[in-house]
Structures are given as C-alpha cells and as structure tokens.
C-alpha cells in the first residue's frame, strides 16, 4: 500500500486511535514518557499497533509524538531522539508486516511558541528535521505532523520535513477554540490553516485531539471548504474525567462512532481517534466505513 494523494480524495480509510493513553492502560508507567516505551517496552508498542491493525486500521501512527530533542532533554531522558524515533518506526513497520497499511511517523509540536520568540526558526527546523530523518530511516511511509496549534510552527515543520525527506506529509492541527471550535488555542482558523498548508506543500491536512468528537464537525467543514487535499480527522473520544487523580475517558466506542457519518459526509478521508480512543473505537469506525462501501458509497 502506498500513499496516493489523488486516490485518497473522495475515499474513506480508517486510521488508528490514541497511543499514550492506551499504552498506560496496558501497564506502561503513567509517570514515564510514553515514547520511551519504544526502547524499554517494545512488545507493548508492537502489541498495540497489531491490535489497531486487527481492528481495521490502515494507517498506524508511530509512538513518537513528543520524541523531539528538547522534550527528551527537559525530562532528562538519556535515550537519543534518533534512537527513540527510529525504533518507533521500526516497531510500527514490524507490526504492519505485509498487511496493506501505512506507517505514519508522528511528530508533535516543539513546545515553544514562535509568536513570542521562544525559539529561533533555524533551531526549530533542525529539531523537526532530526525527528523526520530518524522516522524515515526506521521505515515510515509518511510523516504526520499532529496536534499543532500555531500555524507558523506547523508551516515551518512542513518545510523542514520536505527539505529533509522525500516522504509525503500530513499536517494536522487541534481546533478547540472559538464559538464553533474552528480555531486553535493560538487563534488560527481552520480554513486559513488548510489553505496555507496546501500552499506550503502538505500532501494532506486535518484536525486531531481537541475538545472531543462531538465538537469536530465544524472544523472539518471549514477545512474541506478551503482545500481539495485529503482530510485527516482524529478527534478525542469525548473529554476525560478525573478519577483518583487520573484522566478517565468514558465515551463508548458506539458513542464515538455515532458522530462519524456526518464527519465523513463533510469530507473526511482518513478517520480515527486520538486521546481516549482505542482498538474498540477503531473497530466501530471500520464497521461504519465497510458498511458505507456495501451501500454503494465511495470506499
């Protein structure tokens, strides 16, 4: 299976669900950065990826979201970012094997804000390029920039990845602000983001995380109105509740999937889940998409 931008438009495919929340549910220590499981608990990472594949996912995200150099240094983690990212891609590739699925190398935001000059652009380019290069070396089929909130930062990340690798790039932001939650917390509007990212060379754009799947539709509508690129949509499974100091996600797979017929009709091409979602949520999405195909809808 290869990433085909033109073929994806007008089609619907299923991606995986959350990673850190699911790894912690499977026994990885909650106080430890989930990305380090690539080094210390590879069997958990391969196991979760395999569960997502068995549930029907065709896109498997690497467990590397926060594995940039600055985050690792801030947490005093001794593993090198190159090792964590390369291993994350290798483990996802191992789980996929010869199945028809793609490995999406995950890169999250830097944690710095360009607007107030917390980081220099050249330093950010090197940060994203280092992560992208290691993911490519590990066998990623594409790079996924996800959960960004500052348009300037994700635009810079797209260019850094394109300059460093030949892989397709999906750029996804988190829209959780504004009356209809069509803006990021930094104020970037969904349509504006889609148009700018397309011009910057992104191969697909999208939204992920945010306030929950029940609020995702307006951002999808705004994204689709501004671009003809494939749309990647992976919202949270509702909002968490605190229970004994831990976040607990209570939205059922059935409730989660019930919002997706409208999201798909609005133009989503790749659908999955973010925080709080797991293989059971993905399985419900896979059934929904398969049923759509059987009824004569586009695959």
mmCIF file of C-alpha atoms in Angstrom:
data_model
loop_
_atom_site.group_PDB
_atom_site.id
_atom_site.type_symbol
_atom_site.label_atom_id
_atom_site.label_comp_id
_atom_site.label_asym_id
_atom_site.label_seq_id
_atom_site.Cartn_x
_atom_site.Cartn_y
_atom_site.Cartn_z
ATOM 1 C CA UNK A 1 0.000 0.000 0.000
ATOM 2 C CA UNK A 2 1.314 3.438 -0.947
ATOM 3 C CA UNK A 3 0.218 6.933 -0.032
ATOM 4 C CA UNK A 4 -1.604 8.250 -3.102
ATOM 5 C CA UNK A 5 -2.854 11.782 -2.552
ATOM 6 C CA UNK A 6 -5.100 11.845 -5.600
ATOM 7 C CA UNK A 7 -6.609 8.425 -4.884
ATOM 8 C CA UNK A 8 -7.399 9.349 -1.278
ATOM 9 C CA UNK A 9 -9.658 12.228 -2.257
ATOM 10 C CA UNK A 10 -13.237 11.012 -2.348
ATOM 11 C CA UNK A 11 -12.349 7.826 -0.451
ATOM 12 C CA UNK A 12 -12.530 6.951 3.241
ATOM 13 C CA UNK A 13 -9.924 4.978 5.153
ATOM 14 C CA UNK A 14 -9.500 4.129 8.823
ATOM 15 C CA UNK A 15 -6.555 5.196 10.979
ATOM 16 C CA UNK A 16 -5.612 4.064 14.467
ATOM 17 C CA UNK A 17 -6.514 5.567 17.848
ATOM 18 C CA UNK A 18 -4.663 7.009 20.814
ATOM 19 C CA UNK A 19 -1.209 5.904 21.897
ATOM 20 C CA UNK A 20 -0.050 7.218 25.258
ATOM 21 C CA UNK A 21 -3.425 6.680 26.951
ATOM 22 C CA UNK A 22 -3.599 3.142 25.591
ATOM 23 C CA UNK A 23 -0.018 2.225 26.499
ATOM 24 C CA UNK A 24 -0.629 3.356 30.066
ATOM 25 C CA UNK A 25 -3.781 1.234 30.167
ATOM 26 C CA UNK A 26 -1.636 -1.728 29.136
ATOM 27 C CA UNK A 27 0.760 -1.312 32.025
ATOM 28 C CA UNK A 28 3.309 1.279 30.925
ATOM 29 C CA UNK A 29 4.058 3.529 33.950
ATOM 30 C CA UNK A 30 1.838 6.674 33.820
ATOM 31 C CA UNK A 31 4.616 8.934 35.108
ATOM 32 C CA UNK A 32 7.013 7.900 32.333
ATOM 33 C CA UNK A 33 7.105 9.499 28.879
ATOM 34 C CA UNK A 34 5.193 7.055 26.668
ATOM 35 C CA UNK A 35 7.575 7.418 23.727
ATOM 36 C CA UNK A 36 10.370 5.752 25.701
ATOM 37 C CA UNK A 37 8.374 2.505 25.535
ATOM 38 C CA UNK A 38 9.900 2.127 22.067
ATOM 39 C CA UNK A 39 13.186 1.340 23.822
ATOM 40 C CA UNK A 40 12.106 -0.206 27.123
ATOM 41 C CA UNK A 41 8.807 -1.967 26.294
ATOM 42 C CA UNK A 42 8.823 -2.705 22.541
ATOM 43 C CA UNK A 43 6.410 -5.600 22.980
ATOM 44 C CA UNK A 44 3.712 -3.215 24.248
ATOM 45 C CA UNK A 45 4.182 -0.940 21.237
ATOM 46 C CA UNK A 46 4.052 -3.767 18.689
ATOM 47 C CA UNK A 47 1.102 -5.282 20.529
ATOM 48 C CA UNK A 48 -0.964 -2.092 20.443
ATOM 49 C CA UNK A 49 -0.161 -1.465 16.769
ATOM 50 C CA UNK A 50 -1.220 -5.038 15.996
ATOM 51 C CA UNK A 51 -4.493 -4.534 17.855
ATOM 52 C CA UNK A 52 -5.213 -1.471 15.747
ATOM 53 C CA UNK A 53 -4.435 -3.371 12.557
ATOM 54 C CA UNK A 54 -6.682 -6.237 13.627
ATOM 55 C CA UNK A 55 -9.427 -3.675 14.306
ATOM 56 C CA UNK A 56 -9.224 -2.463 10.704
ATOM 57 C CA UNK A 57 -6.753 0.440 10.756
ATOM 58 C CA UNK A 58 -4.896 1.128 7.506
ATOM 59 C CA UNK A 59 -2.744 3.918 8.971
ATOM 60 C CA UNK A 60 -0.574 3.153 12.014
ATOM 61 C CA UNK A 61 0.903 6.115 13.841
ATOM 62 C CA UNK A 62 4.334 5.713 15.401
ATOM 63 C CA UNK A 63 4.731 6.146 19.154
ATOM 64 C CA UNK A 64 6.959 9.197 18.686
ATOM 65 C CA UNK A 65 4.682 12.216 19.100
ATOM 66 C CA UNK A 66 6.771 14.035 21.735
ATOM 67 C CA UNK A 67 10.128 12.461 20.989
ATOM 68 C CA UNK A 68 11.999 15.581 19.946
ATOM 69 C CA UNK A 69 15.353 16.506 21.422
ATOM 70 C CA UNK A 70 14.045 19.361 23.572
ATOM 71 C CA UNK A 71 11.361 17.239 25.218
ATOM 72 C CA UNK A 72 13.770 14.406 25.958
ATOM 73 C CA UNK A 73 16.364 16.760 27.416
ATOM 74 C CA UNK A 74 13.762 18.575 29.520
ATOM 75 C CA UNK A 75 12.689 15.271 31.050
ATOM 76 C CA UNK A 76 16.313 14.178 31.473
ATOM 77 C CA UNK A 77 15.790 11.113 29.328
ATOM 78 C CA UNK A 78 19.077 9.585 28.256
ATOM 79 C CA UNK A 79 17.835 7.859 25.108
ATOM 80 C CA UNK A 80 18.771 9.766 21.963
ATOM 81 C CA UNK A 81 15.920 11.223 19.888
ATOM 82 C CA UNK A 82 17.275 9.419 16.830
ATOM 83 C CA UNK A 83 17.025 6.057 18.604
ATOM 84 C CA UNK A 84 13.538 6.670 20.001
ATOM 85 C CA UNK A 85 12.156 7.814 16.651
ATOM 86 C CA UNK A 86 13.887 5.232 14.506
ATOM 87 C CA UNK A 87 12.809 2.460 16.844
ATOM 88 C CA UNK A 88 9.244 3.762 16.894
ATOM 89 C CA UNK A 89 9.053 3.492 13.114
ATOM 90 C CA UNK A 90 10.707 0.071 13.115
ATOM 91 C CA UNK A 91 8.192 -1.282 15.632
ATOM 92 C CA UNK A 92 5.242 0.032 13.640
ATOM 93 C CA UNK A 93 6.751 -1.471 10.493
ATOM 94 C CA UNK A 94 7.200 -4.784 12.310
ATOM 95 C CA UNK A 95 3.523 -4.806 13.320
ATOM 96 C CA UNK A 96 2.356 -3.958 9.795
ATOM 97 C CA UNK A 97 4.473 -6.651 8.167
ATOM 98 C CA UNK A 98 2.952 -7.489 4.792
ATOM 99 C CA UNK A 99 -0.508 -6.133 5.658
ATOM 100 C CA UNK A 100 -1.947 -3.365 3.454
ATOM 101 C CA UNK A 101 -1.332 -0.479 5.849
ATOM 102 C CA UNK A 102 0.901 2.587 6.075
ATOM 103 C CA UNK A 103 3.231 3.735 8.855
ATOM 104 C CA UNK A 104 2.728 7.412 9.731
ATOM 105 C CA UNK A 105 5.745 8.847 11.530
ATOM 106 C CA UNK A 106 4.322 11.089 14.252
ATOM 107 C CA UNK A 107 5.852 14.469 15.096
ATOM 108 C CA UNK A 108 4.202 16.794 17.593
ATOM 109 C CA UNK A 109 4.801 20.493 18.268
ATOM 110 C CA UNK A 110 8.055 21.635 19.823
ATOM 111 C CA UNK A 111 6.515 23.072 22.971
ATOM 112 C CA UNK A 112 7.857 26.520 22.076
ATOM 113 C CA UNK A 113 5.860 29.480 20.723
ATOM 114 C CA UNK A 114 7.256 31.274 17.713
ATOM 115 C CA UNK A 115 4.978 34.279 18.148
ATOM 116 C CA UNK A 116 6.751 35.280 21.359
ATOM 117 C CA UNK A 117 10.178 34.197 20.108
ATOM 118 C CA UNK A 118 10.671 31.293 22.496
ATOM 119 C CA UNK A 119 12.652 29.570 19.749
ATOM 120 C CA UNK A 120 14.576 30.523 16.643
ATOM 121 C CA UNK A 121 13.270 29.290 13.307
ATOM 122 C CA UNK A 122 16.577 27.661 12.386
ATOM 123 C CA UNK A 123 16.608 25.738 15.671
ATOM 124 C CA UNK A 124 13.058 24.541 15.068
ATOM 125 C CA UNK A 125 13.907 23.425 11.537
ATOM 126 C CA UNK A 126 16.775 21.325 12.873
ATOM 127 C CA UNK A 127 14.541 19.881 15.605
ATOM 128 C CA UNK A 128 11.840 18.736 13.181
ATOM 129 C CA UNK A 129 14.360 17.615 10.568
ATOM 130 C CA UNK A 130 16.169 15.414 13.088
ATOM 131 C CA UNK A 131 12.958 13.660 14.067
ATOM 132 C CA UNK A 132 11.751 13.269 10.479
ATOM 133 C CA UNK A 133 15.080 11.855 9.321
ATOM 134 C CA UNK A 134 15.080 9.182 12.041
ATOM 135 C CA UNK A 135 11.485 8.222 11.271
ATOM 136 C CA UNK A 136 12.326 7.880 7.593
ATOM 137 C CA UNK A 137 15.343 5.736 8.463
ATOM 138 C CA UNK A 138 13.090 3.486 10.543
ATOM 139 C CA UNK A 139 10.758 2.819 7.633
ATOM 140 C CA UNK A 140 7.920 5.346 7.935
ATOM 141 C CA UNK A 141 5.798 5.680 4.792
ATOM 142 C CA UNK A 142 4.831 9.268 5.538
ATOM 143 C CA UNK A 143 5.300 11.954 8.176
ATOM 144 C CA UNK A 144 2.376 13.069 10.338
ATOM 145 C CA UNK A 145 2.606 16.488 11.979
ATOM 146 C CA UNK A 146 -0.136 16.401 14.606
ATOM 147 C CA UNK A 147 -1.763 18.436 17.392
ATOM 148 C CA UNK A 148 -0.183 21.730 16.369
ATOM 149 C CA UNK A 149 -1.825 24.961 17.499
ATOM 150 C CA UNK A 150 0.445 27.617 15.948
ATOM 151 C CA UNK A 151 0.152 27.931 12.180
ATOM 152 C CA UNK A 152 3.644 29.413 11.785
ATOM 153 C CA UNK A 153 5.180 26.435 13.572
ATOM 154 C CA UNK A 154 3.408 23.748 11.542
ATOM 155 C CA UNK A 155 4.236 25.566 8.294
ATOM 156 C CA UNK A 156 7.877 25.599 9.321
ATOM 157 C CA UNK A 157 7.645 21.893 10.200
ATOM 158 C CA UNK A 158 6.183 21.022 6.786
ATOM 159 C CA UNK A 159 9.068 22.777 5.051
ATOM 160 C CA UNK A 160 11.649 21.168 7.333
ATOM 161 C CA UNK A 161 10.305 17.681 6.632
ATOM 162 C CA UNK A 162 10.093 18.307 2.893
ATOM 163 C CA UNK A 163 13.684 19.543 2.847
ATOM 164 C CA UNK A 164 14.899 16.518 4.830
ATOM 165 C CA UNK A 165 12.945 13.586 3.400
ATOM 166 C CA UNK A 166 11.046 12.624 0.264
ATOM 167 C CA UNK A 167 8.074 11.363 2.282
ATOM 168 C CA UNK A 168 4.504 12.676 1.979
ATOM 169 C CA UNK A 169 3.421 14.974 4.831
ATOM 170 C CA UNK A 170 0.090 15.148 6.643
ATOM 171 C CA UNK A 171 -0.298 18.327 8.711
ATOM 172 C CA UNK A 172 -2.941 18.273 11.442
ATOM 173 C CA UNK A 173 -3.877 20.938 13.986
ATOM 174 C CA UNK A 174 -6.021 20.868 17.102
ATOM 175 C CA UNK A 175 -9.092 23.096 16.795
ATOM 176 C CA UNK A 176 -10.649 23.652 20.202
ATOM 177 C CA UNK A 177 -11.345 27.406 20.423
ATOM 178 C CA UNK A 178 -13.903 29.876 19.099
ATOM 179 C CA UNK A 179 -17.709 29.692 19.131
ATOM 180 C CA UNK A 180 -17.739 26.583 16.918
ATOM 181 C CA UNK A 181 -14.282 25.320 17.858
ATOM 182 C CA UNK A 182 -12.865 26.065 14.421
ATOM 183 C CA UNK A 183 -9.797 27.858 15.789
ATOM 184 C CA UNK A 184 -6.687 26.628 17.541
ATOM 185 C CA UNK A 185 -5.866 27.899 21.002
ATOM 186 C CA UNK A 186 -3.457 30.297 19.271
ATOM 187 C CA UNK A 187 -6.329 31.705 17.186
ATOM 188 C CA UNK A 188 -5.550 30.117 13.807
ATOM 189 C CA UNK A 189 -8.769 29.435 11.855
ATOM 190 C CA UNK A 190 -9.252 26.048 10.188
ATOM 191 C CA UNK A 191 -9.818 27.298 6.655
ATOM 192 C CA UNK A 192 -6.856 29.642 6.871
ATOM 193 C CA UNK A 193 -4.673 26.771 8.055
ATOM 194 C CA UNK A 194 -5.776 24.439 5.269
ATOM 195 C CA UNK A 195 -5.074 26.987 2.538
ATOM 196 C CA UNK A 196 -1.666 27.908 3.941
ATOM 197 C CA UNK A 197 -0.619 24.287 4.425
ATOM 198 C CA UNK A 198 -1.631 23.346 0.892
ATOM 199 C CA UNK A 199 0.453 26.222 -0.443
ATOM 200 C CA UNK A 200 3.393 25.097 1.729
ATOM 201 C CA UNK A 201 3.348 21.659 0.121
ATOM 202 C CA UNK A 202 1.435 19.467 2.589
ATOM 203 C CA UNK A 203 0.009 16.327 0.982
ATOM 204 C CA UNK A 204 -2.981 16.166 3.348
ATOM 205 C CA UNK A 205 -4.328 18.354 6.137
ATOM 206 C CA UNK A 206 -6.540 17.721 9.099
ATOM 207 C CA UNK A 207 -7.616 18.043 12.685
ATOM 208 C CA UNK A 208 -6.960 15.885 15.707
ATOM 209 C CA UNK A 209 -7.273 15.876 19.504
ATOM 210 C CA UNK A 210 -9.334 18.928 20.589
ATOM 211 C CA UNK A 211 -12.465 19.075 22.711
ATOM 212 C CA UNK A 212 -13.904 15.741 21.618
ATOM 213 C CA UNK A 213 -15.535 14.139 18.607
ATOM 214 C CA UNK A 214 -18.869 15.791 19.403
ATOM 215 C CA UNK A 215 -17.328 19.171 18.503
ATOM 216 C CA UNK A 216 -15.271 18.106 15.470
ATOM 217 C CA UNK A 217 -17.711 18.679 12.597
ATOM 218 C CA UNK A 218 -17.456 22.483 12.109
ATOM 219 C CA UNK A 219 -13.665 22.339 11.760
ATOM 220 C CA UNK A 220 -13.957 19.545 9.190
ATOM 221 C CA UNK A 221 -16.466 21.634 7.210
ATOM 222 C CA UNK A 222 -14.127 24.644 7.321
ATOM 223 C CA UNK A 223 -11.111 22.581 6.268
ATOM 224 C CA UNK A 224 -12.931 20.998 3.344
ATOM 225 C CA UNK A 225 -14.191 24.384 2.137
ATOM 226 C CA UNK A 226 -10.613 25.651 1.897
ATOM 227 C CA UNK A 227 -8.766 22.729 0.301
ATOM 228 C CA UNK A 228 -9.126 19.786 -2.059
ATOM 229 C CA UNK A 229 -6.390 17.838 -0.288
ATOM 230 C CA UNK A 230 -7.278 14.646 1.616
ATOM 231 C CA UNK A 231 -8.556 15.341 5.149
ATOM 232 C CA UNK A 232 -7.170 13.503 8.182
ATOM 233 C CA UNK A 233 -9.610 13.598 11.141
ATOM 234 C CA UNK A 234 -8.762 12.013 14.522
ATOM 235 C CA UNK A 235 -10.688 13.630 17.402
ATOM 236 C CA UNK A 236 -10.597 12.687 21.054
ATOM 237 C CA UNK A 237 -13.121 10.236 22.458
ATOM 238 C CA UNK A 238 -15.004 12.930 24.359
ATOM 239 C CA UNK A 239 -13.446 14.679 27.330
ATOM 240 C CA UNK A 240 -11.749 12.976 30.278
ATOM 241 C CA UNK A 241 -12.924 12.939 33.872
ATOM 242 C CA UNK A 242 -10.561 12.923 36.829
ATOM 243 C CA UNK A 243 -10.748 9.813 38.956
ATOM 244 C CA UNK A 244 -8.267 9.470 41.818
ATOM 245 C CA UNK A 245 -6.022 11.931 40.055
ATOM 246 C CA UNK A 246 -6.076 10.058 36.749
ATOM 247 C CA UNK A 247 -7.815 11.017 33.499
ATOM 248 C CA UNK A 248 -10.589 8.570 32.637
ATOM 249 C CA UNK A 249 -12.251 8.555 29.221
ATOM 250 C CA UNK A 250 -15.826 7.302 29.354
ATOM 251 C CA UNK A 251 -17.123 7.751 25.814
ATOM 252 C CA UNK A 252 -18.042 4.324 24.463
ATOM 253 C CA UNK A 253 -16.926 3.104 21.037
ATOM 254 C CA UNK A 254 -20.566 3.235 19.899
ATOM 255 C CA UNK A 255 -20.979 6.850 21.008
ATOM 256 C CA UNK A 256 -17.673 7.794 19.413
ATOM 257 C CA UNK A 257 -18.527 6.231 16.051
ATOM 258 C CA UNK A 258 -22.013 7.762 16.006
ATOM 259 C CA UNK A 259 -20.564 11.188 15.130
ATOM 260 C CA UNK A 260 -18.636 9.997 12.084
ATOM 261 C CA UNK A 261 -21.349 9.665 9.424
ATOM 262 C CA UNK A 262 -21.642 13.471 9.398
ATOM 263 C CA UNK A 263 -17.871 13.923 9.596
ATOM 264 C CA UNK A 264 -17.404 11.648 6.588
ATOM 265 C CA UNK A 265 -20.169 13.360 4.635
ATOM 266 C CA UNK A 266 -18.444 16.681 5.369
ATOM 267 C CA UNK A 267 -15.367 15.437 3.525
ATOM 268 C CA UNK A 268 -13.108 13.449 5.872
ATOM 269 C CA UNK A 269 -10.941 10.904 4.038
ATOM 270 C CA UNK A 270 -8.920 9.294 6.842
ATOM 271 C CA UNK A 271 -10.734 8.843 10.160
ATOM 272 C CA UNK A 272 -9.520 7.593 13.510
ATOM 273 C CA UNK A 273 -9.244 8.615 17.136
ATOM 274 C CA UNK A 274 -6.910 10.481 19.436
ATOM 275 C CA UNK A 275 -6.810 10.609 23.249
ATOM 276 C CA UNK A 276 -9.139 8.173 24.977
ATOM 277 C CA UNK A 277 -9.779 6.063 21.898
ATOM 278 C CA UNK A 278 -8.545 2.522 21.477
ATOM 279 C CA UNK A 279 -8.864 -0.529 19.231
ATOM 280 C CA UNK A 280 -12.545 -0.918 20.132
ATOM 281 C CA UNK A 281 -13.268 2.599 18.849
ATOM 282 C CA UNK A 282 -11.325 1.923 15.665
ATOM 283 C CA UNK A 283 -13.206 -1.348 15.129
ATOM 284 C CA UNK A 284 -16.521 0.541 15.200
ATOM 285 C CA UNK A 285 -15.186 3.017 12.646
ATOM 286 C CA UNK A 286 -14.023 0.160 10.424
ATOM 287 C CA UNK A 287 -17.524 -1.356 10.508
ATOM 288 C CA UNK A 288 -19.024 2.033 9.663
ATOM 289 C CA UNK A 289 -16.693 2.552 6.695
ATOM 290 C CA UNK A 290 -17.220 -1.014 5.449
ATOM 291 C CA UNK A 291 -20.989 -0.552 5.648
ATOM 292 C CA UNK A 292 -20.700 2.631 3.654
ATOM 293 C CA UNK A 293 -18.874 0.736 0.921
ATOM 294 C CA UNK A 294 -21.526 -2.007 0.866
ATOM 295 C CA UNK A 295 -24.272 0.576 0.468
ATOM 296 C CA UNK A 296 -22.551 1.945 -2.607
ATOM 297 C CA UNK A 297 -20.703 4.842 -1.012
ATOM 298 C CA UNK A 298 -17.151 5.587 -2.085
ATOM 299 C CA UNK A 299 -14.598 3.393 -0.289
#
